[in-house]
Amino acid sequence: MTGPPTNSTTSADRRFPDGFLWGTATAAFQIEGAWDEDGKGPSIWDTFGHAGNIRDGSTGDVAVDHYHRYKEDVQLMKAIGATAYRFSISWPRIFPDGIGQPNAKGLDFYRRLVDELLANGIEPFATLYHWDLPQALQDKGGWQSRDTAKAFGDYSAYIAARLSDRVRHFFTINEFSSFVELGHGRGILAPGLQLSPGQVNQVRHHAVLGHGLAVQAIRAQARAGTKVGPAEQIIGTAPVIETPENIRAAAAALRDFNAGYMTVMMEGRYTDAFLAGQAADAPTFTSEDLQIIGSPVDFIGTNIYMVHAFVRASDSERGYEVVAGSSMVPPPARPYQPTHARAQYPNSEIALMLSPESMYWGSRLLVDVWGAKEIFITENGMPTTAEEDAEGFDTGRVVWLRAYLTELQRATADGVPVRGYFHWSLMDNLEWGAGMAPKFGLHRVDLATQKRTPKLSAAWLREVARQNAVV
Ligand code: NOJ
């Protein structure tokens, strides 16, 4: 009698490459708290929260108290068998005024954190900017000012010189598109501005310029062998039906939709369609800027949550058409414009939120379009509510993740050079303007006691890491 294989979860066809890194991701403002402790200066997110702009009245003053509980949090990572951790460095903890006098105690915190990680066999990956700009720089124009890009380069150089003895991978900026479009166009993230399209275009240019300056600073200041790249939420495309023509169409659309971010960072030039789309609102820039922005990176880091546009080939001039797209996808009338302007979430977008193939195409097309040599999935996860998590049964998250990781495994099996996966997030935390209500964690955090409790998904990811396979 034959039956199903009993150990099918460990079959070779579900395994990831040897040495694949399994980790979790967090960001300083979302977890640290200690907002004014040990010499830290205020960030734009402190200001934004204190002004009552976070939906449930939350602030980052305490958040989930990671600043004081980092050792316990490293143990949570260790318990799930994590081999890597992506955290962000709070710029105003290091430079309370954004520039000038550094705060030694701020740097000390990250040194202690990194030492703790290394002592527990967990490789640190540091993000230099996860949206918490020093308020002092915002007061001087923030990302509207070119000086902020320069200050970001200087801060990156300072960190590289002091942490690259123990941190071998740096991400420059997290999700450019979110803080630029939502923070400066729609005003729903800090600094809460609703600038004109031309001003937003300038902010976007300064953000990618800041990235390029940070890449150069790391090359100049960090120990040999230190790797650097962006961590962007690429506006992801996928062929709606997997044919060679539709795959080419998805690649062309990817390049267009990300023209102001990943395309210029990887190619060192704005595409003609991008500039034409911005017309009179185009940013001011020099050819030297473009060279800096296009500084070669060692890897691409990408946050993947969904396919933003399913596309197919068409005989239009662009060669593709969008079959179902989210509000992030530029409308065809203009090749490019700040797309978050379309505030409503159509039904099709909700459906796109369950699009595990984003893992396959979101990594594979980086090779097809830009020849990526190394890729990290810098974020992936889904929110639940407190009610859903109350019993610890975040089964939905496990089902969702299994589907996504199945597609990620398909990518690695096809030779796509994905080196690691960082789950968003280690524990429930402050979800920016949405406050504490969305629960993204593998661990539940009781906000009254700060007690951390593993959810079912933590046990599941531990098994994935242990077997280095989809289970
Ligand atoms: C994007 C951001 O990088 C992260 O900070 C955020 O909490 C998650 N994705 C979930 O929305």
Tab-separated table of C-alpha atoms and ligand atoms in Angstrom:
chain	number	residue	atom	x	y	z
A	1	MET	CA	0.000	0.000	0.000
A	2	THR	CA	1.319	3.399	-0.835
A	3	GLY	CA	0.475	6.536	1.072
A	4	PRO	CA	1.546	10.131	1.094
A	5	PRO	CA	5.164	10.714	2.061
A	6	THR	CA	5.395	11.378	5.765
A	7	ASN	CA	8.222	13.865	5.551
A	8	SER	CA	7.055	15.828	2.533
A	9	THR	CA	7.790	19.160	4.199
A	10	THR	CA	11.485	18.477	4.080
A	11	SER	CA	11.561	17.294	0.500
A	12	ALA	CA	14.328	18.914	-1.488
A	13	ASP	CA	11.902	20.753	-3.730
A	14	ARG	CA	10.715	22.899	-0.825
A	15	ARG	CA	14.152	23.780	0.487
A	16	PHE	CA	15.971	27.090	0.347
A	17	PRO	CA	19.658	27.320	-0.602
A	18	ASP	CA	22.206	26.508	2.103
A	19	GLY	CA	23.130	29.563	4.136
A	20	PHE	CA	19.829	31.311	3.439
A	21	LEU	CA	19.245	33.864	6.196
A	22	TRP	CA	16.048	33.865	8.234
A	23	GLY	CA	15.283	36.981	10.182
A	24	THR	CA	12.814	39.544	11.356
A	25	ALA	CA	12.677	43.284	10.741
A	26	THR	CA	11.816	46.304	12.870
A	27	ALA	CA	12.269	50.076	12.832
A	28	ALA	CA	13.502	52.357	15.605
A	29	PHE	CA	10.474	54.599	16.015
A	30	GLN	CA	8.083	51.659	15.933
A	31	ILE	CA	9.674	49.777	18.816
A	32	GLU	CA	12.287	51.684	20.802
A	33	GLY	CA	10.435	54.263	22.910
A	34	ALA	CA	12.882	56.245	25.101
A	35	TRP	CA	12.101	59.107	22.780
A	36	ASP	CA	14.075	61.719	24.756
A	37	GLU	CA	16.408	59.490	26.760
A	38	ASP	CA	20.211	59.551	26.857
A	39	GLY	CA	20.491	62.670	24.768
A	40	LYS	CA	18.251	61.688	21.852
A	41	GLY	CA	16.817	64.605	19.907
A	42	PRO	CA	13.206	64.700	18.691
A	43	SER	CA	12.332	63.220	15.316
A	44	ILE	CA	9.552	64.285	12.977
A	45	TRP	CA	7.625	61.242	14.189
A	46	ASP	CA	7.838	62.413	17.811
A	47	THR	CA	6.428	65.743	16.701
A	48	PHE	CA	3.766	64.105	14.533
A	49	GLY	CA	2.628	61.839	17.381
A	50	HIS	CA	2.699	64.548	20.021
A	51	ALA	CA	0.461	66.673	17.817
A	52	GLY	CA	-2.183	63.917	17.939
A	53	ASN	CA	-1.777	62.789	14.349
A	54	ILE	CA	-1.591	59.078	15.101
A	55	ARG	CA	-5.011	57.488	14.759
A	56	ASP	CA	-5.439	56.056	18.262
A	57	GLY	CA	-3.559	58.855	19.996
A	58	SER	CA	-0.395	56.773	20.314
A	59	THR	CA	3.035	58.296	20.441
A	60	GLY	CA	6.439	56.727	20.177
A	61	ASP	CA	7.359	57.811	23.702
A	62	VAL	CA	7.341	54.229	24.978
A	63	ALA	CA	6.250	52.148	21.955
A	64	VAL	CA	7.174	48.577	22.943
A	65	ASP	CA	10.092	49.700	25.090
A	66	HIS	CA	12.726	47.936	23.037
A	67	TYR	CA	15.367	50.460	24.113
A	68	HIS	CA	15.233	48.917	27.592
A	69	ARG	CA	14.260	45.388	26.583
A	70	TYR	CA	16.560	44.730	23.660
A	71	LYS	CA	18.241	41.781	25.376
A	72	GLU	CA	14.916	40.068	25.901
A	73	ASP	CA	14.002	40.820	22.284
A	74	VAL	CA	17.213	39.255	21.027
A	75	GLN	CA	16.221	36.143	22.974
A	76	LEU	CA	12.886	36.104	21.124
A	77	MET	CA	14.844	36.045	17.885
A	78	LYS	CA	17.120	33.328	19.107
A	79	ALA	CA	14.177	31.218	20.214
A	80	ILE	CA	12.784	31.156	16.681
A	81	GLY	CA	16.164	30.216	15.269
A	82	ALA	CA	16.714	33.525	13.484
A	83	THR	CA	20.108	33.995	11.891
A	84	ALA	CA	19.717	37.663	10.939
A	85	TYR	CA	17.963	40.796	12.174
A	86	ARG	CA	17.137	44.009	10.361
A	87	PHE	CA	16.780	47.023	12.635
A	88	SER	CA	16.988	50.744	11.989
A	89	ILE	CA	19.207	53.342	13.568
A	90	SER	CA	17.479	56.441	14.873
A	91	TRP	CA	19.305	59.361	13.265
A	92	PRO	CA	18.333	61.825	16.068
A	93	ARG	CA	19.712	59.402	18.660
A	94	ILE	CA	23.093	59.735	16.968
A	95	PHE	CA	22.859	63.403	15.930
A	96	PRO	CA	20.223	65.096	18.091
A	97	ASP	CA	20.319	68.128	15.789
A	98	GLY	CA	20.712	66.098	12.612
A	99	ILE	CA	24.225	67.428	12.057
A	100	GLY	CA	27.076	68.683	14.216
A	101	GLN	CA	27.680	67.255	17.655
A	102	PRO	CA	27.178	63.472	17.903
A	103	ASN	CA	25.607	61.873	20.970
A	104	ALA	CA	27.909	59.103	22.204
A	105	LYS	CA	25.184	57.445	24.251
A	106	GLY	CA	23.075	56.987	21.141
A	107	LEU	CA	25.836	55.128	19.350
A	108	ASP	CA	26.466	53.074	22.487
A	109	PHE	CA	22.943	51.729	22.371
A	110	TYR	CA	23.415	50.323	18.874
A	111	ARG	CA	26.819	48.931	19.774
A	112	ARG	CA	25.282	47.087	22.704
A	113	LEU	CA	22.431	45.822	20.533
A	114	VAL	CA	24.794	44.610	17.827
A	115	ASP	CA	27.078	42.915	20.351
A	116	GLU	CA	24.088	41.150	21.845
A	117	LEU	CA	22.993	39.958	18.408
A	118	LEU	CA	26.439	38.678	17.512
A	119	ALA	CA	26.816	36.930	20.851
A	120	ASN	CA	23.618	35.054	20.016
A	121	GLY	CA	24.642	34.090	16.503
A	122	ILE	CA	22.396	36.639	14.773
A	123	GLU	CA	23.805	38.758	11.959
A	124	PRO	CA	22.917	42.453	12.212
A	125	PHE	CA	21.573	44.337	9.166
A	126	ALA	CA	21.180	48.066	9.838
A	127	THR	CA	18.850	50.479	8.070
A	128	LEU	CA	20.165	54.032	8.200
A	129	TYR	CA	16.878	55.819	7.575
A	130	HIS	CA	13.480	54.430	8.472
A	131	TRP	CA	11.578	57.728	8.333
A	132	ASP	CA	12.520	59.341	11.686
A	133	LEU	CA	14.224	62.489	10.418
A	134	PRO	CA	15.666	64.726	13.150
A	135	GLN	CA	13.105	67.477	13.773
A	136	ALA	CA	15.953	69.998	13.701
A	137	LEU	CA	16.470	69.205	10.012
A	138	GLN	CA	12.761	69.379	9.275
A	139	ASP	CA	12.822	72.866	10.759
A	140	LYS	CA	15.323	73.772	8.055
A	141	GLY	CA	13.208	72.361	5.229
A	142	GLY	CA	13.606	68.588	5.698
A	143	TRP	CA	13.783	66.582	2.492
A	144	GLN	CA	12.651	69.634	0.539
A	145	SER	CA	16.165	70.878	1.105
A	146	ARG	CA	19.194	69.461	-0.668
A	147	ASP	CA	21.115	69.961	2.563
A	148	THR	CA	19.196	67.077	4.120
A	149	ALA	CA	20.560	64.692	1.492
A	150	LYS	CA	24.036	65.953	2.314
A	151	ALA	CA	23.422	65.613	6.073
A	152	PHE	CA	22.221	62.053	5.492
A	153	GLY	CA	25.461	61.257	3.708
A	154	ASP	CA	27.462	62.700	6.614
A	155	TYR	CA	25.483	60.768	9.221
A	156	SER	CA	25.926	57.580	7.150
A	157	ALA	CA	29.684	58.156	7.023
A	158	TYR	CA	29.777	58.562	10.806
A	159	ILE	CA	27.900	55.300	11.362
A	160	ALA	CA	29.904	53.392	8.756
A	161	ALA	CA	33.177	54.380	10.397
A	162	ARG	CA	31.988	53.264	13.836
A	163	LEU	CA	29.778	50.238	13.267
A	164	SER	CA	31.167	48.492	10.201
A	165	ASP	CA	33.541	46.490	12.389
A	166	ARG	CA	30.456	44.486	13.405
A	167	VAL	CA	27.713	45.365	10.909
A	168	ARG	CA	28.505	44.040	7.451
A	169	HIS	CA	25.282	45.065	5.669
A	170	PHE	CA	23.671	48.490	5.573
A	171	PHE	CA	20.398	49.531	3.993
A	172	THR	CA	20.360	53.200	3.095
A	173	ILE	CA	16.713	54.255	3.126
A	174	ASN	CA	13.550	52.298	3.826
A	175	GLU	CA	10.552	52.581	1.490
A	176	PHE	CA	11.400	55.815	-0.249
A	177	SER	CA	8.037	55.821	-1.987
A	178	SER	CA	6.072	55.712	1.280
A	179	PHE	CA	7.653	58.576	3.145
A	180	VAL	CA	7.961	60.723	0.031
A	181	GLU	CA	4.437	60.271	-1.328
A	182	LEU	CA	2.507	59.704	1.901
A	183	GLY	CA	4.532	62.066	4.082
A	184	HIS	CA	4.954	64.927	1.636
A	185	GLY	CA	2.095	64.466	-0.836
A	186	ARG	CA	-0.853	63.119	1.127
A	187	GLY	CA	0.216	64.182	4.593
A	188	ILE	CA	-0.707	60.948	6.328
A	189	LEU	CA	2.835	60.138	7.460
A	190	ALA	CA	5.255	62.568	9.129
A	191	PRO	CA	6.009	65.340	8.437
A	192	GLY	CA	2.356	65.484	7.386
A	193	LEU	CA	2.793	67.797	4.410
A	194	GLN	CA	0.607	68.159	1.359
A	195	LEU	CA	3.027	69.721	-1.060
A	196	SER	CA	2.441	70.522	-4.704
A	197	PRO	CA	3.408	67.868	-7.283
A	198	GLY	CA	6.524	69.846	-8.201
A	199	GLN	CA	7.630	70.041	-4.585
A	200	VAL	CA	7.021	66.318	-4.058
A	201	ASN	CA	9.095	65.608	-7.152
A	202	GLN	CA	11.930	67.601	-5.624
A	203	VAL	CA	11.636	65.742	-2.310
A	204	ARG	CA	11.795	62.450	-4.232
A	205	HIS	CA	14.938	63.566	-6.003
A	206	HIS	CA	16.569	64.559	-2.717
A	207	ALA	CA	15.676	61.184	-1.215
A	208	VAL	CA	17.384	59.216	-3.981
A	209	LEU	CA	20.284	61.661	-3.882
A	210	GLY	CA	20.578	60.982	-0.137
A	211	HIS	CA	20.704	57.270	-0.939
A	212	GLY	CA	23.550	57.799	-3.402
A	213	LEU	CA	25.503	59.940	-0.970
A	214	ALA	CA	25.068	57.276	1.708
A	215	VAL	CA	26.320	54.557	-0.652
A	216	GLN	CA	29.399	56.662	-1.368
A	217	ALA	CA	29.917	57.420	2.325
A	218	ILE	CA	29.823	53.733	3.182
A	219	ARG	CA	32.277	52.907	0.418
A	220	ALA	CA	34.624	55.593	1.750
A	221	GLN	CA	34.288	54.973	5.490
A	222	ALA	CA	33.309	51.367	6.099
A	223	ARG	CA	35.616	48.391	6.448
A	224	ALA	CA	36.385	46.584	3.219
A	225	GLY	CA	33.691	44.119	2.311
A	226	THR	CA	30.836	46.068	3.883
A	227	LYS	CA	27.766	45.769	1.664
A	228	VAL	CA	25.170	48.423	0.994
A	229	GLY	CA	21.888	48.726	-0.868
A	230	PRO	CA	18.424	50.256	-0.626
A	231	ALA	CA	15.341	48.795	1.077
A	232	GLU	CA	12.525	49.927	-1.149
A	233	GLN	CA	8.937	48.879	-1.490
A	234	ILE	CA	9.159	48.444	-5.217
A	235	ILE	CA	5.866	48.942	-7.018
A	236	GLY	CA	5.633	45.310	-7.975
A	237	THR	CA	4.346	43.914	-11.221
A	238	ALA	CA	3.547	40.376	-12.310
A	239	PRO	CA	2.366	38.758	-15.543
A	240	VAL	CA	-1.308	37.955	-15.099
A	241	ILE	CA	-0.758	34.794	-17.166
A	242	GLU	CA	2.809	33.523	-17.273
A	243	THR	CA	3.743	33.708	-20.955
A	244	PRO	CA	7.066	35.050	-22.305
A	245	GLU	CA	5.293	38.131	-23.767
A	246	ASN	CA	3.526	38.915	-20.512
A	247	ILE	CA	6.715	38.436	-18.520
A	248	ARG	CA	8.453	40.969	-20.781
A	249	ALA	CA	5.467	43.274	-20.303
A	250	ALA	CA	5.756	42.963	-16.512
A	251	ALA	CA	9.445	43.848	-16.731
A	252	ALA	CA	8.741	46.949	-18.825
A	253	ALA	CA	5.987	48.045	-16.448
A	254	LEU	CA	8.238	47.521	-13.431
A	255	ARG	CA	10.828	49.856	-14.885
A	256	ASP	CA	8.226	52.523	-15.657
A	257	PHE	CA	6.355	52.373	-12.367
A	258	ASN	CA	9.537	52.699	-10.338
A	259	ALA	CA	11.156	55.348	-12.515
A	260	GLY	CA	11.583	57.905	-9.721
A	261	TYR	CA	13.118	55.402	-7.312
A	262	MET	CA	14.623	52.047	-8.147
A	263	THR	CA	15.028	52.744	-11.857
A	264	VAL	CA	17.074	55.902	-11.349
A	265	MET	CA	19.062	54.285	-8.522
A	266	MET	CA	19.942	51.288	-10.683
A	267	GLU	CA	20.400	53.109	-13.986
A	268	GLY	CA	21.713	56.524	-12.934
A	269	ARG	CA	19.270	58.382	-15.155
A	270	TYR	CA	15.643	59.383	-15.227
A	271	THR	CA	13.820	57.730	-18.091
A	272	ASP	CA	12.493	59.971	-20.853
A	273	ALA	CA	8.939	58.899	-20.043
A	274	PHE	CA	9.426	59.847	-16.406
A	275	LEU	CA	10.693	63.317	-17.243
A	276	ALA	CA	8.027	63.817	-19.875
A	277	GLY	CA	5.382	62.795	-17.348
A	278	GLN	CA	6.570	65.384	-14.884
A	279	ALA	CA	6.795	68.083	-17.538
A	280	ALA	CA	6.921	71.512	-15.900
A	281	ASP	CA	6.933	69.917	-12.446
A	282	ALA	CA	10.218	68.077	-13.019
A	283	PRO	CA	12.773	68.384	-10.211
A	284	THR	CA	15.927	70.425	-10.474
A	285	PHE	CA	18.951	68.154	-10.756
A	286	THR	CA	22.420	67.981	-12.234
A	287	SER	CA	24.179	65.235	-14.141
A	288	GLU	CA	26.513	64.866	-11.170
A	289	ASP	CA	23.445	64.118	-8.995
A	290	LEU	CA	22.531	61.298	-11.350
A	291	GLN	CA	25.996	59.822	-11.104
A	292	ILE	CA	25.774	59.866	-7.326
A	293	ILE	CA	22.265	58.390	-7.311
A	294	GLY	CA	23.417	55.612	-9.608
A	295	SER	CA	26.385	54.625	-7.413
A	296	PRO	CA	26.645	50.832	-7.733
A	297	VAL	CA	25.026	48.902	-4.898
A	298	ASP	CA	25.917	45.441	-3.635
A	299	PHE	CA	22.359	44.163	-3.381
A	300	ILE	CA	18.761	45.188	-3.732
A	301	GLY	CA	16.630	45.072	-0.604
A	302	THR	CA	12.913	44.993	-1.256
A	303	ASN	CA	9.878	45.029	0.991
A	304	ILE	CA	7.253	42.773	-0.557
A	305	TYR	CA	3.636	42.699	0.522
A	306	MET	CA	1.681	42.397	-2.716
A	307	VAL	CA	1.654	42.610	-6.487
A	308	HIS	CA	0.690	46.189	-7.263
A	309	ALA	CA	-0.156	45.521	-10.878
A	310	PHE	CA	-0.939	42.405	-12.843
A	311	VAL	CA	-0.097	43.186	-16.428
A	312	ARG	CA	-0.168	41.631	-19.867
A	313	ALA	CA	1.398	42.449	-23.199
A	314	SER	CA	-0.452	44.862	-25.437
A	315	ASP	CA	0.242	46.556	-28.741
A	316	SER	CA	0.244	49.974	-27.116
A	317	GLU	CA	3.381	52.069	-27.378
A	318	ARG	CA	4.405	50.997	-23.874
A	319	GLY	CA	3.937	47.353	-24.724
A	320	TYR	CA	1.851	46.484	-21.679
A	321	GLU	CA	-1.444	47.133	-20.018
A	322	VAL	CA	-2.515	46.847	-16.407
A	323	VAL	CA	-5.177	44.230	-15.834
A	324	ALA	CA	-5.655	44.877	-12.114
A	325	GLY	CA	-3.733	47.512	-10.240
A	326	SER	CA	-3.497	49.144	-6.850
A	327	SER	CA	-3.563	52.831	-6.036
A	328	MET	CA	0.234	52.912	-6.259
A	329	VAL	CA	0.224	52.236	-9.976
A	330	PRO	CA	0.532	55.337	-12.151
A	331	PRO	CA	-2.542	55.884	-14.290
A	332	PRO	CA	-1.746	55.429	-17.974
A	333	ALA	CA	-2.659	58.998	-18.922
A	334	ARG	CA	0.602	60.244	-17.451
A	335	PRO	CA	3.658	58.013	-17.463
A	336	TYR	CA	4.432	59.025	-13.910
A	337	GLN	CA	2.895	61.074	-11.144
A	338	PRO	CA	2.657	60.791	-7.379
A	339	THR	CA	0.279	57.916	-7.324
A	340	HIS	CA	-0.650	57.877	-3.701
A	341	ALA	CA	-2.880	60.782	-4.660
A	342	ARG	CA	-5.494	58.144	-5.425
A	343	ALA	CA	-6.627	57.665	-1.877
A	344	GLN	CA	-9.371	55.123	-2.254
A	345	TYR	CA	-8.630	51.463	-2.047
A	346	PRO	CA	-10.687	49.772	-4.756
A	347	ASN	CA	-11.841	46.209	-4.280
A	348	SER	CA	-9.201	45.010	-6.674
A	349	GLU	CA	-6.567	46.345	-4.302
A	350	ILE	CA	-7.913	44.333	-1.403
A	351	ALA	CA	-7.686	41.241	-3.596
A	352	LEU	CA	-4.106	42.120	-4.507
A	353	MET	CA	-3.145	42.010	-0.852
A	354	LEU	CA	-3.224	38.246	-1.157
A	355	SER	CA	-0.829	37.907	-4.037
A	356	PRO	CA	1.905	35.471	-3.045
A	357	GLU	CA	3.366	35.560	-6.544
A	358	SER	CA	4.694	38.982	-5.578
A	359	MET	CA	7.516	37.030	-3.946
A	360	TYR	CA	8.448	35.273	-7.150
A	361	TRP	CA	8.085	38.184	-9.565
A	362	GLY	CA	9.173	40.795	-7.046
A	363	SER	CA	12.585	39.140	-6.880
A	364	ARG	CA	12.903	37.520	-10.327
A	365	LEU	CA	12.178	40.740	-12.241
A	366	LEU	CA	14.992	42.499	-10.356
A	367	VAL	CA	17.311	40.111	-12.148
A	368	ASP	CA	15.541	40.388	-15.506
A	369	VAL	CA	15.443	44.200	-15.443
A	370	TRP	CA	18.558	45.259	-13.543
A	371	GLY	CA	20.689	42.147	-13.309
A	372	ALA	CA	20.517	42.075	-9.486
A	373	LYS	CA	23.325	39.915	-8.083
A	374	GLU	CA	22.018	39.700	-4.520
A	375	ILE	CA	18.545	40.287	-3.164
A	376	PHE	CA	17.191	40.522	0.362
A	377	ILE	CA	13.496	40.448	1.165
A	378	THR	CA	13.694	43.235	3.707
A	379	GLU	CA	10.050	42.991	4.795
A	380	ASN	CA	7.044	40.766	4.300
A	381	GLY	CA	4.133	40.128	6.605
A	382	MET	CA	0.487	40.836	7.248
A	383	PRO	CA	-1.501	42.578	9.956
A	384	THR	CA	-4.103	40.954	12.146
A	385	THR	CA	-6.332	42.478	14.797
A	386	ALA	CA	-6.004	42.036	18.536
A	387	GLU	CA	-9.198	39.935	18.472
A	388	GLU	CA	-7.767	37.574	15.896
A	389	ASP	CA	-4.585	37.250	17.884
A	390	ALA	CA	-6.231	37.115	21.300
A	391	GLU	CA	-5.911	33.367	21.651
A	392	GLY	CA	-2.551	33.265	19.993
A	393	PHE	CA	-4.075	31.666	16.927
A	394	ASP	CA	-2.889	33.822	14.122
A	395	THR	CA	-3.604	30.949	11.768
A	396	GLY	CA	-4.379	33.320	8.945
A	397	ARG	CA	-0.851	34.642	9.082
A	398	VAL	CA	0.577	31.141	8.817
A	399	VAL	CA	-1.590	30.323	5.811
A	400	TRP	CA	-0.682	33.639	4.167
A	401	LEU	CA	3.021	33.212	4.841
A	402	ARG	CA	3.143	29.647	3.606
A	403	ALA	CA	1.743	30.812	0.281
A	404	TYR	CA	4.272	33.656	0.059
A	405	LEU	CA	7.266	31.553	1.025
A	406	THR	CA	6.259	28.869	-1.456
A	407	GLU	CA	6.653	31.509	-4.169
A	408	LEU	CA	9.929	32.718	-2.678
A	409	GLN	CA	11.242	29.173	-2.706
A	410	ARG	CA	10.195	28.892	-6.374
A	411	ALA	CA	12.350	31.946	-7.057
A	412	THR	CA	15.440	30.540	-5.340
A	413	ALA	CA	14.918	27.186	-7.054
A	414	ASP	CA	14.928	29.070	-10.383
A	415	GLY	CA	18.281	30.587	-9.438
A	416	VAL	CA	17.080	34.052	-8.358
A	417	PRO	CA	19.830	35.170	-5.932
A	418	VAL	CA	17.699	35.861	-2.853
A	419	ARG	CA	20.013	35.577	0.161
A	420	GLY	CA	17.652	36.170	3.041
A	421	TYR	CA	14.163	36.907	4.275
A	422	PHE	CA	13.198	39.356	7.027
A	423	HIS	CA	9.711	38.944	8.392
A	424	TRP	CA	7.804	42.087	9.287
A	425	SER	CA	7.733	42.043	12.213
A	426	LEU	CA	9.423	40.524	15.239
A	427	MET	CA	6.647	41.769	17.518
A	428	ASP	CA	3.540	43.933	17.480
A	429	ASN	CA	4.543	47.566	17.280
A	430	LEU	CA	3.523	51.103	16.437
A	431	GLU	CA	2.220	51.029	12.874
A	432	TRP	CA	2.918	54.692	12.102
A	433	GLY	CA	-0.216	56.797	11.556
A	434	ALA	CA	-2.429	53.744	12.106
A	435	GLY	CA	-1.249	53.450	15.733
A	436	MET	CA	-1.108	50.241	17.734
A	437	ALA	CA	-4.197	48.576	16.229
A	438	PRO	CA	-2.643	46.678	13.302
A	439	LYS	CA	-0.762	43.721	14.753
A	440	PHE	CA	2.104	42.652	12.522
A	441	GLY	CA	4.092	40.706	15.091
A	442	LEU	CA	5.185	37.109	15.395
A	443	HIS	CA	4.980	37.975	19.085
A	444	ARG	CA	2.059	39.594	20.805
A	445	VAL	CA	2.926	42.508	23.080
A	446	ASP	CA	0.695	43.312	26.031
A	447	LEU	CA	0.961	47.085	26.117
A	448	ALA	CA	0.066	47.309	29.813
A	449	THR	CA	2.898	45.040	30.908
A	450	GLN	CA	5.121	44.954	27.806
A	451	LYS	CA	5.047	41.177	28.071
A	452	ARG	CA	5.940	39.413	24.821
A	453	THR	CA	4.178	36.163	23.920
A	454	PRO	CA	4.958	34.071	20.836
A	455	LYS	CA	2.086	33.566	18.426
A	456	LEU	CA	1.513	30.425	16.370
A	457	SER	CA	3.307	32.156	13.486
A	458	ALA	CA	6.480	32.368	15.591
A	459	ALA	CA	6.450	28.601	16.030
A	460	TRP	CA	5.836	28.199	12.309
A	461	LEU	CA	8.711	30.449	11.271
A	462	ARG	CA	10.986	28.644	13.703
A	463	GLU	CA	10.214	25.411	11.889
A	464	VAL	CA	10.827	27.060	8.513
A	465	ALA	CA	14.217	28.286	9.712
A	466	ARG	CA	15.063	24.940	11.290
A	467	GLN	CA	14.307	22.969	8.123
A	468	ASN	CA	15.379	25.790	5.795
A	469	ALA	CA	12.283	24.884	3.847
A	470	VAL	CA	8.640	25.785	3.408
A	471	VAL	CA	6.672	23.795	5.962
B	1	NOJ	C1	6.391	49.263	5.616
B	1	NOJ	C2	7.341	49.916	6.568
B	1	NOJ	O1	8.675	49.889	6.173
B	1	NOJ	C3	7.165	49.419	7.977
B	1	NOJ	O2	7.710	50.373	8.809
B	1	NOJ	C4	5.689	49.159	8.199
B	1	NOJ	O3	5.364	49.016	9.540
B	1	NOJ	C5	5.312	47.936	7.409
B	1	NOJ	N1	5.672	48.133	6.016
B	1	NOJ	C6	3.855	47.531	7.508
B	1	NOJ	O4	3.028	48.488	7.000
